[in-house]
PDB file of C-alpha atoms in Angstrom:
ATOM      1  CA  UNK P   1     -23.557  26.113 -61.218  1.00 51.00           C
ATOM      2  CA  UNK P   2     -20.796  27.975 -59.226  1.00 54.00           C
ATOM      3  CA  UNK P   3     -19.212  31.250 -60.407  1.00 62.00           C
ATOM      4  CA  UNK P   4     -16.876  30.633 -63.867  1.00 57.00           C
ATOM      5  CA  UNK P   5     -18.016  27.391 -64.159  1.00 61.00           C
ATOM      6  CA  UNK P   6     -19.076  25.444 -67.162  1.00 68.00           C
ATOM      7  CA  UNK P   7     -20.566  22.297 -65.600  1.00 70.00           C
ATOM      8  CA  UNK P   8     -22.351  22.201 -62.155  1.00 74.00           C
ATOM      9  CA  UNK P   9     -21.787  20.921 -59.000  1.00 71.00           C
ATOM     10  CA  UNK P  10     -23.801  17.787 -59.731  1.00 76.00           C
ATOM     11  CA  UNK P  11     -21.951  17.121 -62.884  1.00 78.00           C
ATOM     12  CA  UNK P  12     -18.714  17.248 -61.256  1.00 74.00           C
ATOM     13  CA  UNK P  13     -20.060  15.236 -58.250  1.00 73.00           C
ATOM     14  CA  UNK P  14     -21.576  12.096 -60.828  1.00 80.00           C
ATOM     15  CA  UNK P  15     -18.329  11.907 -62.780  1.00 80.00           C
ATOM     16  CA  UNK P  16     -16.946  11.537 -58.825  1.00 74.00           C
ATOM     17  CA  UNK P  17     -19.480   8.740 -58.040  1.00 75.00           C
ATOM     18  CA  UNK P  18     -18.640   7.221 -61.606  1.00 79.00           C
ATOM     19  CA  UNK P  19     -14.815   7.056 -60.331  1.00 74.00           C
ATOM     20  CA  UNK P  20     -14.941   5.800 -57.155  1.00 68.00           C
ATOM     21  CA  UNK P  21     -17.068   2.690 -59.016  1.00 68.00           C
ATOM     22  CA  UNK P  22     -13.437   1.521 -60.317  1.00 61.00           C
ATOM     23  CA  UNK P  23     -14.112   3.238 -63.814  1.00 65.00           C
ATOM     24  CA  UNK P  24     -11.144   4.432 -65.741  1.00 80.00           C
ATOM     25  CA  UNK P  25     -10.787   8.048 -67.300  1.00 84.00           C
ATOM     26  CA  UNK P  26     -11.830   7.469 -70.937  1.00 86.00           C
ATOM     27  CA  UNK P  27     -15.029   5.386 -69.888  1.00 86.00           C
ATOM     28  CA  UNK P  28     -16.161   8.403 -67.441  1.00 85.00           C
ATOM     29  CA  UNK P  29     -15.364  10.898 -70.312  1.00 87.00           C
ATOM     30  CA  UNK P  30     -16.832   8.636 -72.812  1.00 89.00           C
ATOM     31  CA  UNK P  31     -20.302   8.580 -70.453  1.00 86.00           C
ATOM     32  CA  UNK P  32     -20.832  11.853 -69.788  1.00 86.00           C
ATOM     33  CA  UNK P  33     -19.216  13.257 -73.518  1.00 89.00           C
ATOM     34  CA  UNK P  34     -16.555  15.022 -71.869  1.00 88.00           C
ATOM     35  CA  UNK P  35     -13.101  14.804 -72.369  1.00 88.00           C
ATOM     36  CA  UNK P  36     -10.762  12.807 -70.336  1.00 87.00           C
ATOM     37  CA  UNK P  37      -8.998  15.711 -68.961  1.00 87.00           C
ATOM     38  CA  UNK P  38     -11.986  17.132 -67.523  1.00 85.00           C
ATOM     39  CA  UNK P  39     -12.409  13.706 -65.533  1.00 85.00           C
ATOM     40  CA  UNK P  40      -9.416  14.004 -64.574  1.00 84.00           C
ATOM     41  CA  UNK P  41      -9.386  17.701 -62.869  1.00 82.00           C
ATOM     42  CA  UNK P  42     -12.539  16.555 -61.369  1.00 81.00           C
ATOM     43  CA  UNK P  43     -10.621  13.210 -59.938  1.00 78.00           C
ATOM     44  CA  UNK P  44      -7.648  15.864 -58.374  1.00 78.00           C
ATOM     45  CA  UNK P  45     -10.799  17.963 -56.360  1.00 76.00           C
ATOM     46  CA  UNK P  46     -12.390  14.545 -55.452  1.00 71.00           C
ATOM     47  CA  UNK P  47      -9.405  12.912 -54.208  1.00 70.00           C
ATOM     48  CA  UNK P  48      -8.043  16.076 -52.870  1.00 69.00           C
ATOM     49  CA  UNK P  49     -10.857  16.281 -50.266  1.00 66.00           C
ATOM     50  CA  UNK P  50     -10.247  12.233 -49.463  1.00 62.00           C
ATOM     51  CA  UNK P  51      -6.628  12.748 -48.576  1.00 62.00           C
ATOM     52  CA  UNK P  52      -5.673  12.674 -44.567  1.00 68.00           C
ATOM     53  CA  UNK P  53      -2.623  12.227 -43.158  1.00 69.00           C
ATOM     54  CA  UNK P  54      -1.435   8.957 -42.826  1.00 68.00           C
ATOM     55  CA  UNK P  55       0.523   7.540 -39.623  1.00 75.00           C
ATOM     56  CA  UNK P  56       0.245   3.641 -40.550  1.00 80.00           C
ATOM     57  CA  UNK P  57       0.483   2.255 -43.824  1.00 80.00           C
ATOM     58  CA  UNK P  58      -2.556  -0.534 -44.637  1.00 88.00           C
ATOM     59  CA  UNK P  59      -1.091  -4.249 -45.197  1.00 90.00           C
ATOM     60  CA  UNK P  60      -2.082  -3.968 -49.058  1.00 92.00           C
ATOM     61  CA  UNK P  61      -1.293  -0.676 -51.251  1.00 91.00           C
ATOM     62  CA  UNK P  62      -1.995  -0.081 -54.579  1.00 90.00           C
ATOM     63  CA  UNK P  63       0.468   2.702 -56.483  1.00 89.00           C
ATOM     64  CA  UNK P  64      -1.114   3.742 -60.113  1.00 86.00           C
ATOM     65  CA  UNK P  65       0.426   6.513 -62.338  1.00 84.00           C
ATOM     66  CA  UNK P  66      -1.990   8.682 -64.292  1.00 79.00           C
ATOM     67  CA  UNK P  67      -1.510  11.111 -67.209  1.00 75.00           C
ATOM     68  CA  UNK P  68      -2.521  14.631 -65.538  1.00 69.00           C
ATOM     69  CA  UNK P  69      -0.921  17.766 -65.539  1.00 65.00           C
ATOM     70  CA  UNK P  70       0.061  19.285 -61.826  1.00 61.00           C
ATOM     71  CA  UNK P  71       2.835  21.318 -61.494  1.00 61.00           C
ATOM     72  CA  UNK P  72       4.162  20.826 -65.083  1.00 67.00           C
ATOM     73  CA  UNK P  73       4.533  17.432 -64.639  1.00 71.00           C
ATOM     74  CA  UNK P  74       3.070  15.107 -67.187  1.00 76.00           C
ATOM     75  CA  UNK P  75       2.253  11.955 -64.903  1.00 79.00           C
ATOM     76  CA  UNK P  76       1.333  12.038 -61.442  1.00 81.00           C
ATOM     77  CA  UNK P  77       1.159   9.127 -58.972  1.00 83.00           C
ATOM     78  CA  UNK P  78      -1.530   7.987 -56.816  1.00 83.00           C
ATOM     79  CA  UNK P  79      -0.810   5.625 -53.538  1.00 85.00           C
ATOM     80  CA  UNK P  80      -4.352   4.011 -52.409  1.00 87.00           C
ATOM     81  CA  UNK P  81      -5.687   1.667 -50.162  1.00 87.00           C
ATOM     82  CA  UNK P  82      -7.343  -0.977 -52.083  1.00 89.00           C
ATOM     83  CA  UNK P  83      -9.345  -2.375 -49.291  1.00 89.00           C
ATOM     84  CA  UNK P  84     -10.778   0.570 -48.198  1.00 85.00           C
ATOM     85  CA  UNK P  85     -10.846   2.160 -52.023  1.00 82.00           C
ATOM     86  CA  UNK P  86      -9.154   5.801 -50.629  1.00 81.00           C
ATOM     87  CA  UNK P  87      -6.237   7.308 -51.746  1.00 81.00           C
ATOM     88  CA  UNK P  88      -3.496   7.806 -49.324  1.00 82.00           C
ATOM     89  CA  UNK P  89      -1.590  10.260 -51.175  1.00 80.00           C
ATOM     90  CA  UNK P  90      -0.697  11.945 -54.810  1.00 78.00           C
ATOM     91  CA  UNK P  91       2.651  12.566 -55.675  1.00 78.00           C
ATOM     92  CA  UNK P  92       3.025  15.369 -58.302  1.00 75.00           C
ATOM     93  CA  UNK P  93       6.242  14.100 -59.765  1.00 70.00           C
ATOM     94  CA  UNK P  94       7.834  10.782 -59.800  1.00 65.00           C
ATOM     95  CA  UNK P  95      11.521  12.500 -59.683  1.00 67.00           C
ATOM     96  CA  UNK P  96      13.625  11.507 -56.734  1.00 64.00           C
ATOM     97  CA  UNK P  97      15.201  14.619 -54.854  1.00 66.00           C
ATOM     98  CA  UNK P  98      18.863  14.005 -53.895  1.00 56.00           C
TER      99      UNK P  98
END
């Protein structure tokens, strides 16, 4: 267990594996007897390590909005490659800057 953490590294990895296997936050939270918010934080940690610079978009992209808590915003948007099952970008806000 990492310092100041209440859940083990293995617990976080298990949640990450369930999320990769196409589960939603609530189902994973119920299975591990934890809150959906905890699962969302683990998702953010796992996906941040998978993000890399995208030079060319894939032929098909998936866009999904999920409830989170990043930078004071209520919802975040994830853009992913559904074929490779990898996130391409996580947008902290849906607001457009002019």
